Coordinates of C-alpha atoms and ligand atoms in Angstrom, one line a residue:
M1 CA 12.4 -14.2 -46.3
A2 CA 13.1 -13.3 -49.9
A3 CA 15.5 -10.4 -50.3
I4 CA 13.7 -7.4 -51.7
P5 CA 16.1 -5.2 -53.7
Q6 CA 16.2 -1.8 -52.0
P7 CA 16.8 1.3 -54.0
A8 CA 20.2 2.7 -53.0
R9 CA 19.6 5.5 -50.6
A10 CA 21.8 8.4 -50.2
A11 CA 23.4 8.5 -46.8
A12 CA 22.7 11.8 -45.0
R13 CA 25.4 14.4 -44.5
L14 CA 26.1 16.5 -41.5
S15 CA 24.9 19.5 -43.4
D16 CA 21.5 17.8 -43.7
I17 CA 20.9 18.1 -40.0
P18 CA 18.6 21.1 -39.3
S19 CA 19.7 23.6 -36.7
V20 CA 18.1 23.9 -33.3
D21 CA 16.8 27.4 -34.3
R22 CA 15.2 26.0 -37.4
L23 CA 13.4 23.4 -35.4
L24 CA 12.4 25.8 -32.6
G25 CA 11.1 28.2 -35.2
D26 CA 9.0 25.6 -37.0
A27 CA 5.3 25.9 -36.6
G28 CA 5.2 22.4 -35.2
S29 CA 7.2 23.6 -32.2
A30 CA 4.6 26.0 -30.9
A31 CA 2.3 23.3 -29.5
L32 CA 5.2 21.6 -27.8
I33 CA 6.4 24.8 -26.3
A34 CA 2.9 25.6 -25.0
R35 CA 2.6 22.2 -23.5
H36 CA 6.1 21.5 -22.1
G37 CA 7.9 24.8 -22.1
R38 CA 10.8 26.0 -24.2
S39 CA 13.6 24.7 -22.1
Q40 CA 12.3 21.1 -22.1
L41 CA 11.8 21.2 -25.8
L42 CA 15.3 22.7 -26.3
S43 CA 17.0 19.9 -24.3
A44 CA 15.0 17.2 -26.1
L45 CA 16.0 18.7 -29.5
R46 CA 19.6 19.0 -28.5
A47 CA 19.7 15.3 -27.4
L48 CA 18.0 14.3 -30.7
L49 CA 20.4 16.3 -32.8
S50 CA 23.5 14.9 -31.1
E51 CA 22.2 11.4 -31.7
A52 CA 21.5 12.3 -35.3
R53 CA 25.1 13.6 -35.7
E54 CA 26.4 10.3 -34.4
Q55 CA 24.2 8.4 -36.8
V56 CA 25.4 10.5 -39.8
L57 CA 29.0 9.9 -38.9
R58 CA 28.4 6.2 -38.7
G59 CA 26.7 6.5 -42.1
Q60 CA 23.4 5.2 -40.6
A61 CA 21.1 8.2 -41.1
S62 CA 18.8 8.8 -44.1
P63 CA 17.9 12.3 -45.1
E64 CA 14.2 11.5 -44.2
A65 CA 15.2 10.8 -40.6
L66 CA 16.6 14.3 -40.4
A67 CA 13.5 16.0 -41.7
V68 CA 12.1 18.7 -39.4
A69 CA 8.8 17.0 -39.0
T70 CA 10.4 13.7 -38.1
L71 CA 12.6 15.2 -35.5
L72 CA 9.8 17.2 -34.0
A73 CA 7.6 14.1 -33.8
Q74 CA 10.4 12.3 -31.9
A75 CA 10.7 15.2 -29.6
R76 CA 7.0 15.1 -29.0
D77 CA 7.0 11.4 -28.1
R78 CA 10.0 11.8 -25.8
L79 CA 8.5 14.8 -24.0
A80 CA 5.2 12.9 -23.6
V81 CA 6.9 9.9 -22.1
A82 CA 8.9 12.1 -19.7
A83 CA 5.8 13.9 -18.6
R84 CA 3.8 10.8 -17.9
P85 CA 3.1 10.2 -14.2
R86 CA 5.1 7.3 -12.9
L87 CA 2.6 6.7 -10.1
Q88 CA -0.4 5.4 -12.1
A89 CA -3.9 4.3 -11.2
V90 CA -4.3 0.5 -11.8
F91 CA -7.0 -2.0 -11.4
N92 CA -6.2 -4.3 -8.5
L93 CA -7.7 -7.6 -9.6
T94 CA -5.1 -9.6 -7.6
G95 CA -7.7 -10.7 -5.0
T96 CA -5.6 -9.1 -2.3
V97 CA -7.6 -6.2 -0.9
L98 CA -4.9 -4.6 1.1
H99 CA -2.1 -5.1 -1.3
T100 CA 1.1 -3.4 0.0
N101 CA 2.6 -3.1 -3.5
L102 CA -0.6 -1.5 -4.8
G103 CA -0.9 1.1 -2.0
R104 CA -3.0 -0.8 0.6
A105 CA -6.3 0.9 1.7
L106 CA -8.3 3.1 -0.6
L107 CA -9.7 6.1 1.2
P108 CA -13.4 6.8 1.6
E109 CA -14.9 9.8 0.0
A110 CA -15.0 11.9 3.2
A111 CA -11.2 11.4 3.6
I112 CA -10.5 12.4 0.0
Q113 CA -12.5 15.6 0.4
A114 CA -10.6 16.4 3.6
V115 CA -7.2 15.8 2.0
V116 CA -8.1 18.1 -1.0
Q117 CA -9.1 20.8 1.4
A118 CA -6.0 20.4 3.5
M119 CA -3.9 20.8 0.3
Q120 CA -5.8 23.9 -0.9
A121 CA -6.3 26.0 2.3
P122 CA -4.3 26.8 5.4
A123 CA -5.5 24.8 8.4
N124 CA -5.2 24.7 12.1
L125 CA -2.6 21.9 12.0
E126 CA -0.7 23.2 15.1
F127 CA -2.8 26.1 16.0
N128 CA -5.2 26.2 18.9
L129 CA -8.2 28.1 17.6
A130 CA -9.6 28.6 21.2
T131 CA -6.5 30.2 22.6
G132 CA -4.8 31.5 19.5
R133 CA -1.6 29.8 20.6
R134 CA 0.5 27.1 19.2
G135 CA -1.3 23.7 19.3
D136 CA -0.4 20.0 19.1
R137 CA -1.1 18.2 15.8
D138 CA -2.0 15.0 17.8
D139 CA -4.8 16.9 19.5
L140 CA -6.7 16.8 16.2
I141 CA -7.3 13.1 16.4
G142 CA -6.3 12.1 19.9
E143 CA -9.7 12.3 21.5
L144 CA -11.3 10.4 18.6
I145 CA -8.7 7.6 18.9
C146 CA -9.2 7.3 22.6
E147 CA -13.0 7.2 22.2
L148 CA -12.6 4.3 19.7
T149 CA -10.0 2.3 21.6
G150 CA -10.6 3.1 25.2
A151 CA -7.0 4.2 25.6
E152 CA -6.0 7.2 27.8
A153 CA -3.8 8.9 25.2
A154 CA -2.7 8.5 21.6
T155 CA -0.2 9.8 19.1
V156 CA 0.5 9.2 15.4
V157 CA 3.6 8.7 13.3
N158 CA 4.3 7.8 9.7
N159 CA 3.6 4.1 9.7
N160 CA 3.5 1.2 12.2
A161 CA 7.2 0.4 11.7
A162 CA 7.9 3.9 12.9
A163 CA 5.5 3.5 15.8
V164 CA 7.3 0.4 17.0
F165 CA 10.7 1.9 16.5
L166 CA 9.7 5.1 18.4
M167 CA 8.1 3.2 21.2
L168 CA 11.1 0.9 21.7
N169 CA 13.5 3.9 21.7
A170 CA 11.4 5.9 24.0
L171 CA 10.7 3.2 26.5
A172 CA 13.5 0.7 26.2
N173 CA 16.7 2.4 25.0
R174 CA 19.7 0.6 26.5
R175 CA 17.3 -1.8 28.2
E176 CA 16.1 -5.4 27.5
V177 CA 12.9 -6.1 25.8
I178 CA 11.4 -9.5 26.4
V179 CA 9.7 -11.1 23.4
S180 CA 8.6 -14.7 22.7
R181 CA 10.7 -16.5 20.1
G182 CA 7.4 -17.4 18.3
E183 CA 6.9 -13.7 17.7
L184 CA 10.2 -12.6 16.2
V185 CA 8.6 -12.1 12.8
E186 CA 9.6 -10.5 9.6
I187 CA 6.6 -8.5 8.2
G188 CA 8.0 -8.1 4.7
G189 CA 9.6 -5.0 3.2
A190 CA 12.5 -5.6 5.7
F191 CA 10.6 -5.0 8.9
R192 CA 12.1 -7.6 11.2
V193 CA 11.4 -7.3 14.9
P194 CA 15.0 -8.1 16.0
D195 CA 16.5 -5.5 13.6
I196 CA 14.1 -2.8 14.5
M197 CA 14.8 -3.5 18.2
Q198 CA 18.6 -3.2 17.7
R199 CA 18.3 0.1 15.7
A200 CA 16.0 1.5 18.4
G201 CA 18.8 0.8 21.0
A202 CA 16.9 -1.9 22.8
K203 CA 18.4 -5.3 23.6
L204 CA 16.3 -8.3 22.5
R205 CA 15.8 -10.9 25.2
E206 CA 14.2 -13.9 23.5
V207 CA 12.1 -16.3 25.6
G208 CA 10.3 -19.6 25.0
T209 CA 10.6 -21.6 21.8
T210 CA 9.2 -21.0 18.3
N211 CA 6.0 -22.9 19.1
R212 CA 5.6 -22.6 22.8
T213 CA 6.1 -19.8 25.3
H214 CA 4.7 -19.8 28.8
T215 CA 4.2 -17.2 31.5
A216 CA 7.2 -18.6 33.5
D217 CA 9.4 -17.8 30.5
Y218 CA 8.6 -14.1 30.8
E219 CA 8.8 -14.1 34.6
Q220 CA 12.2 -15.8 34.7
A221 CA 13.7 -13.4 32.1
I222 CA 12.9 -10.3 34.0
T223 CA 15.9 -8.6 35.6
A224 CA 16.9 -5.1 36.6
R225 CA 17.8 -4.4 33.0
T226 CA 14.4 -5.2 31.6
G227 CA 12.7 -2.2 30.1
L228 CA 9.7 -3.7 28.4
L229 CA 7.6 -6.8 27.8
M230 CA 6.3 -7.0 24.3
K231 CA 4.0 -9.1 22.1
V232 CA 4.1 -8.9 18.3
H233 CA 1.1 -10.0 16.2
C234 CA 2.2 -12.8 13.9
S235 CA 0.5 -11.0 11.1
N236 CA 1.7 -12.9 8.0
Y237 CA 2.1 -16.4 9.3
A238 CA 0.4 -18.8 11.5
I239 CA 1.8 -21.3 13.9
S240 CA -0.4 -24.3 14.4
G241 CA -0.2 -27.7 16.1
F242 CA 1.6 -28.1 19.4
T243 CA 1.6 -24.4 20.4
H244 CA 1.2 -22.2 23.4
S245 CA 1.5 -18.5 23.7
V246 CA 1.0 -16.1 26.6
E247 CA -2.1 -14.0 26.2
V248 CA -1.9 -10.2 26.5
D249 CA -3.6 -10.2 29.8
A250 CA -1.1 -12.6 31.4
M251 CA 1.9 -10.7 30.0
A252 CA 0.5 -7.4 31.2
R253 CA 0.0 -8.9 34.7
I254 CA 3.5 -10.1 34.8
A255 CA 4.8 -6.7 33.6
R256 CA 2.7 -4.8 36.1
A257 CA 3.9 -7.0 39.0
A258 CA 7.4 -6.2 38.0
G259 CA 6.8 -2.5 37.5
I260 CA 7.6 -2.7 33.8
P261 CA 5.4 -1.5 30.9
S262 CA 4.0 -4.0 28.4
A263 CA 3.4 -3.3 24.7
V264 CA 1.6 -5.1 21.9
D265 CA 2.3 -4.5 18.2
L266 CA -1.0 -5.4 16.7
G267 CA -0.1 -4.8 13.1
S268 CA -3.5 -4.3 11.7
G269 CA -5.6 -1.8 13.5
T270 CA -8.9 -3.4 14.0
L271 CA -11.2 -1.1 15.8
L272 CA -14.4 -3.1 15.7
D273 CA -15.2 -6.8 15.9
L274 CA -15.2 -7.8 12.2
T275 CA -17.2 -11.0 12.8
Q276 CA -20.3 -8.8 12.7
W277 CA -19.7 -8.5 9.0
G278 CA -18.9 -12.2 8.5
L279 CA -15.2 -11.6 8.5
P280 CA -12.6 -13.6 10.4
K281 CA -12.0 -12.8 14.1
E282 CA -9.2 -10.4 14.8
T283 CA -8.4 -8.9 18.2
T284 CA -9.4 -5.3 18.4
V285 CA -7.3 -2.4 19.8
R286 CA -9.9 -1.9 22.5
Q287 CA -9.7 -5.5 23.6
T288 CA -6.0 -5.3 23.7
I289 CA -6.1 -2.2 25.9
E290 CA -8.8 -3.8 28.1
S291 CA -6.5 -6.9 28.5
G292 CA -4.0 -4.5 30.2
A293 CA -1.5 -3.7 27.5
D294 CA 0.2 -0.3 28.4
I295 CA 0.9 0.6 24.8
V296 CA -0.6 -0.8 21.6
T297 CA 0.8 0.1 18.1
F298 CA -1.0 -0.5 14.7
S299 CA -1.1 0.6 11.1
G300 CA -3.5 3.2 9.7
D301 CA -3.7 1.7 6.2
K302 CA -4.4 -2.0 6.9
L303 CA -7.7 -3.2 8.3
L304 CA -8.4 0.3 9.7
G305 CA -8.8 1.5 6.1
G306 CA -7.1 4.8 6.4
P307 CA -4.0 6.5 5.2
Q308 CA -0.5 5.2 5.8
A309 CA 0.2 6.0 9.5
G310 CA 1.3 4.3 12.7
L311 CA -0.9 4.8 15.7
L312 CA 0.3 4.5 19.3
V313 CA -2.3 4.3 22.1
G314 CA -2.1 3.6 25.8
R315 CA -1.2 5.0 29.2
R316 CA -0.9 8.8 29.3
E317 CA 2.5 9.0 31.0
L318 CA 4.0 6.5 28.5
I319 CA 2.5 8.3 25.5
Q320 CA 3.9 11.5 26.9
R321 CA 7.4 10.0 27.1
I322 CA 7.0 8.8 23.5
K323 CA 5.9 12.2 22.3
K324 CA 8.9 13.9 24.1
N325 CA 11.4 11.6 22.3
P326 CA 13.2 13.7 19.7
L327 CA 12.6 10.9 17.1
K328 CA 8.9 11.8 17.3
R329 CA 9.7 15.0 15.4
A330 CA 11.5 13.0 12.7
L331 CA 8.7 10.5 12.4
R332 CA 5.6 12.7 12.7
V333 CA 2.9 12.7 10.1
G334 CA 2.0 15.5 7.7
K335 CA -1.2 17.4 7.5
L336 CA -2.5 15.3 4.6
T337 CA -2.3 12.1 6.7
L338 CA -4.1 13.8 9.6
A339 CA -6.7 15.2 7.2
A340 CA -7.4 11.7 5.9
L341 CA -7.3 9.9 9.2
E342 CA -9.8 12.1 11.0
P343 CA -12.8 11.3 8.7
V344 CA -11.9 7.7 8.6
L345 CA -12.0 7.5 12.4
Q346 CA -15.3 9.4 12.4
L347 CA -16.8 6.7 10.2
Y348 CA -16.1 4.2 13.0
R349 CA -18.4 6.1 15.4
D350 CA -21.3 5.0 13.2
P351 CA -20.8 1.2 12.8
E352 CA -24.2 0.8 11.1
H353 CA -23.0 2.7 8.0
L354 CA -19.4 1.5 8.2
A355 CA -19.5 -1.3 5.7
Q356 CA -21.1 1.0 3.2
R357 CA -18.8 4.0 3.7
L358 CA -15.4 2.6 4.6
T359 CA -14.0 1.5 1.3
T360 CA -11.8 -1.3 2.7
L361 CA -14.7 -2.8 4.6
R362 CA -17.0 -2.4 1.6
L363 CA -14.6 -4.4 -0.5
L364 CA -14.1 -7.0 2.1
T365 CA -17.8 -7.5 2.5
R366 CA -19.0 -7.4 -1.1
P367 CA -21.9 -9.8 -1.6
M368 CA -21.0 -12.9 -3.5
G369 CA -24.0 -12.6 -5.7
E370 CA -22.9 -9.1 -6.8
M371 CA -19.4 -10.3 -7.7
R372 CA -20.9 -13.3 -9.5
Q373 CA -23.2 -11.1 -11.6
Q374 CA -20.3 -8.8 -12.4
A375 CA -18.2 -11.8 -13.5
L376 CA -20.9 -13.0 -15.8
R377 CA -21.4 -9.5 -17.2
L378 CA -17.7 -9.0 -17.9
Q379 CA -17.0 -12.5 -19.2
A380 CA -18.1 -11.7 -22.8
H381 CA -16.2 -8.3 -22.9
V382 CA -13.0 -9.9 -21.7
Q383 CA -13.4 -12.9 -24.0
Q384 CA -13.8 -10.6 -27.0
A385 CA -10.8 -8.5 -26.0
V386 CA -8.4 -11.5 -25.6
T387 CA -9.7 -13.3 -28.8
R388 CA -10.2 -17.0 -29.2
Q389 CA -6.6 -17.6 -28.3
Y390 CA -7.8 -17.7 -24.7
T391 CA -10.9 -19.0 -22.9
V392 CA -12.5 -16.8 -20.3
S393 CA -14.8 -18.2 -17.7
A394 CA -16.6 -16.8 -14.7
E395 CA -15.6 -18.8 -11.6
P396 CA -15.6 -18.7 -7.8
L397 CA -12.2 -18.1 -6.2
F398 CA -10.7 -16.9 -3.0
S399 CA -9.5 -13.4 -2.1
Q400 CA -7.2 -12.5 0.7
I401 CA -7.4 -9.5 3.0
G402 CA -3.7 -8.9 2.6
S403 CA -1.0 -6.9 4.4
G404 CA -0.4 -9.7 6.7
A405 CA -3.9 -9.4 8.2
L406 CA -5.3 -12.8 8.9
P407 CA -3.0 -14.7 6.5
V408 CA -4.7 -18.0 6.7
D409 CA -8.2 -16.7 6.2
Q410 CA -9.5 -16.5 2.7
L411 CA -12.6 -14.8 1.5
P412 CA -14.9 -16.6 -1.1
S413 CA -15.0 -14.3 -4.1
Y414 CA -15.8 -14.4 -7.8
G415 CA -13.8 -13.5 -10.9
L416 CA -12.6 -14.5 -14.3
G417 CA -10.3 -17.3 -15.1
I418 CA -8.4 -17.0 -18.4
R419 CA -6.7 -20.0 -19.9
S420 CA -4.7 -20.4 -23.1
S421 CA -6.8 -22.2 -25.7
G422 CA -3.9 -23.8 -27.4
A423 CA -2.6 -27.1 -26.1
G424 CA 0.8 -26.8 -24.4
R425 CA 2.9 -23.6 -24.1
G426 CA -0.1 -22.1 -22.2
G427 CA 2.2 -20.6 -19.7
K428 CA 4.0 -18.4 -22.2
A429 CA 0.7 -17.2 -23.7
L430 CA -0.7 -16.4 -20.2
H431 CA 2.4 -14.4 -19.3
A432 CA 2.1 -12.6 -22.6
L433 CA -1.5 -11.7 -21.8
E434 CA -0.7 -10.8 -18.2
Q435 CA 2.0 -8.4 -19.6
R436 CA -0.4 -6.8 -22.1
L437 CA -3.0 -6.2 -19.4
R438 CA -0.3 -4.5 -17.3
Q439 CA 0.5 -2.2 -20.2
L440 CA -3.0 -0.9 -20.7
P441 CA -3.5 2.9 -20.0
R442 CA -4.8 1.9 -16.6
P443 CA -2.9 -1.3 -16.0
V444 CA -4.9 -4.4 -15.0
I445 CA -3.1 -6.4 -12.4
G446 CA -4.1 -10.1 -12.1
R447 CA -2.5 -13.2 -10.8
I448 CA -1.3 -16.3 -12.5
A449 CA -1.8 -19.7 -10.7
Q450 CA -2.6 -23.2 -11.9
D451 CA -2.1 -22.2 -15.6
T452 CA -4.8 -19.6 -15.3
L453 CA -4.7 -15.9 -15.2
W454 CA -7.1 -14.9 -12.5
L455 CA -8.9 -11.6 -12.4
D456 CA -10.5 -11.4 -9.0
L457 CA -13.4 -8.9 -9.2
R458 CA -13.7 -8.1 -5.5
C459 CA -11.9 -4.8 -5.9
L460 CA -13.5 -3.8 -9.1
E461 CA -16.4 -1.7 -7.7
P462 CA -19.4 -1.2 -10.0
A463 CA -18.5 2.5 -10.4
D464 CA -15.2 1.5 -12.0
E465 CA -16.6 -1.2 -14.3
A466 CA -17.2 1.1 -17.3
A467 CA -13.6 2.3 -17.2
F468 CA -12.4 -1.3 -17.1
T469 CA -14.4 -2.4 -20.2
A470 CA -13.8 0.8 -22.2
Q471 CA -10.1 0.3 -22.3
L472 CA -10.5 -3.4 -23.3
E473 CA -12.6 -2.4 -26.2
A474 CA -10.0 0.1 -27.4
P475 CA -8.5 -1.2 -30.7
D476 CA -5.0 -2.1 -29.5
A477 CA -6.0 -3.6 -26.1
Ligands
PLP1 C1 2.4 -4.5 9.0 C2 3.0 -4.6 10.3 C3 4.0 -3.7 10.7 C4 4.5 -2.6 9.9 O1 3.5 -1.7 9.7 P1 3.6 -0.5 8.6 O2 2.4 0.3 8.8 O3 3.6 -1.3 7.3 O4 4.9 0.1 8.8 C5 4.5 -3.9 12.0 N1 4.1 -4.9 12.8 C6 3.2 -5.8 12.4 C7 2.8 -6.9 13.4 C8 2.6 -5.7 11.2 O5 1.6 -6.5 10.8

């Protein structure tokens, strides 16, 4: 680049720095005070002035940089950044419907209304309206859960990891828990069955091998120290080939004969047979209870489609023991969770409307034709936004349910495939685009595979489409 001669600029002096009072008294400060408060503006200005002082001392400040308007504009920008919510709405176009990093299940409208109400008004969280005495928060949803699962009793904690932890501590503290080696899984986010067990005070007694476990393995491992027989759903991986595992009914029979409780960590809480909606088969909570499991644990925000929660259902006396454990108090759910959970469970009482009203199920069952039409509609918008540097095409692809539910099953879906138009170095251009999409006002999260940036449209519901295209058309998108 040719050197352009710069006019010699006078370096600013310390006396050019305006005082805090001068800045605060400027008309430009009024709007910032109204918006952020005087104390926030004051700290922002003090920080800016101290930086200005250092720059002046280093001879790096121009008088213009110390102008009142310049400093106030910087304060405005900093305050705006600091006030921006860190938890932001995004577009989940990853193709993973229950994406743990993107918050898993989206709540249906009825749950949203209930949460808003629970935040705004006092509620009978632990208050029995019939007797006027103290109530039990589990009573709000206990009956509903039992109706939907066939269990005798139920309780709820913060998530399924907490449910498993509490169950192990309440039923098997200082005792052995027999688990098949094929089920000693890590669920991600550091939930490992052996670690949880140790922290809960239970001693893991592994039986069988990674690929094969038989009833005799459980029977032979039972001793006077055994506290629990347990099965864990292999949510996020599949063992195939020469395999054998003991079904819940067989394990429950062995446990009962030995006078020991049996538990199943189901992971995803499937309350109804999903094959009726064309989805892969997944054992339901009711089937697991009917198979004889004494306790079943599952998540509220996986296939169940509700808020983050861990549900424990099963025999009354065992649920009572679990509820009396002091850890229950530490792991209990708040009113917002219960407010959201109740209407979600209510939706399950009406299976005919479930696929329409339960957001998770609606997304998982979106008709292919609808997603294809949407892809064709959006193709031109996205093509225009990304310019001819990229080629956008509407293509069939595969979504995943996510959150470890049915890891090997993929759902045929439709979306946009974006490829770099230039030969070579396509990877760099794709990553640059992926980053730009992530920095939009409502970030768009896609997925790069096979030199293509995929935007799976399964989770872009028609109601959100206008918001999606509007920000693409914004000048700096
Ligand atoms: C997901 C999962 C968990 C953890 O559930 P969270 O609700 O995420 O705490 C535990 N066990 C199994 C089998 C799971 O799939």
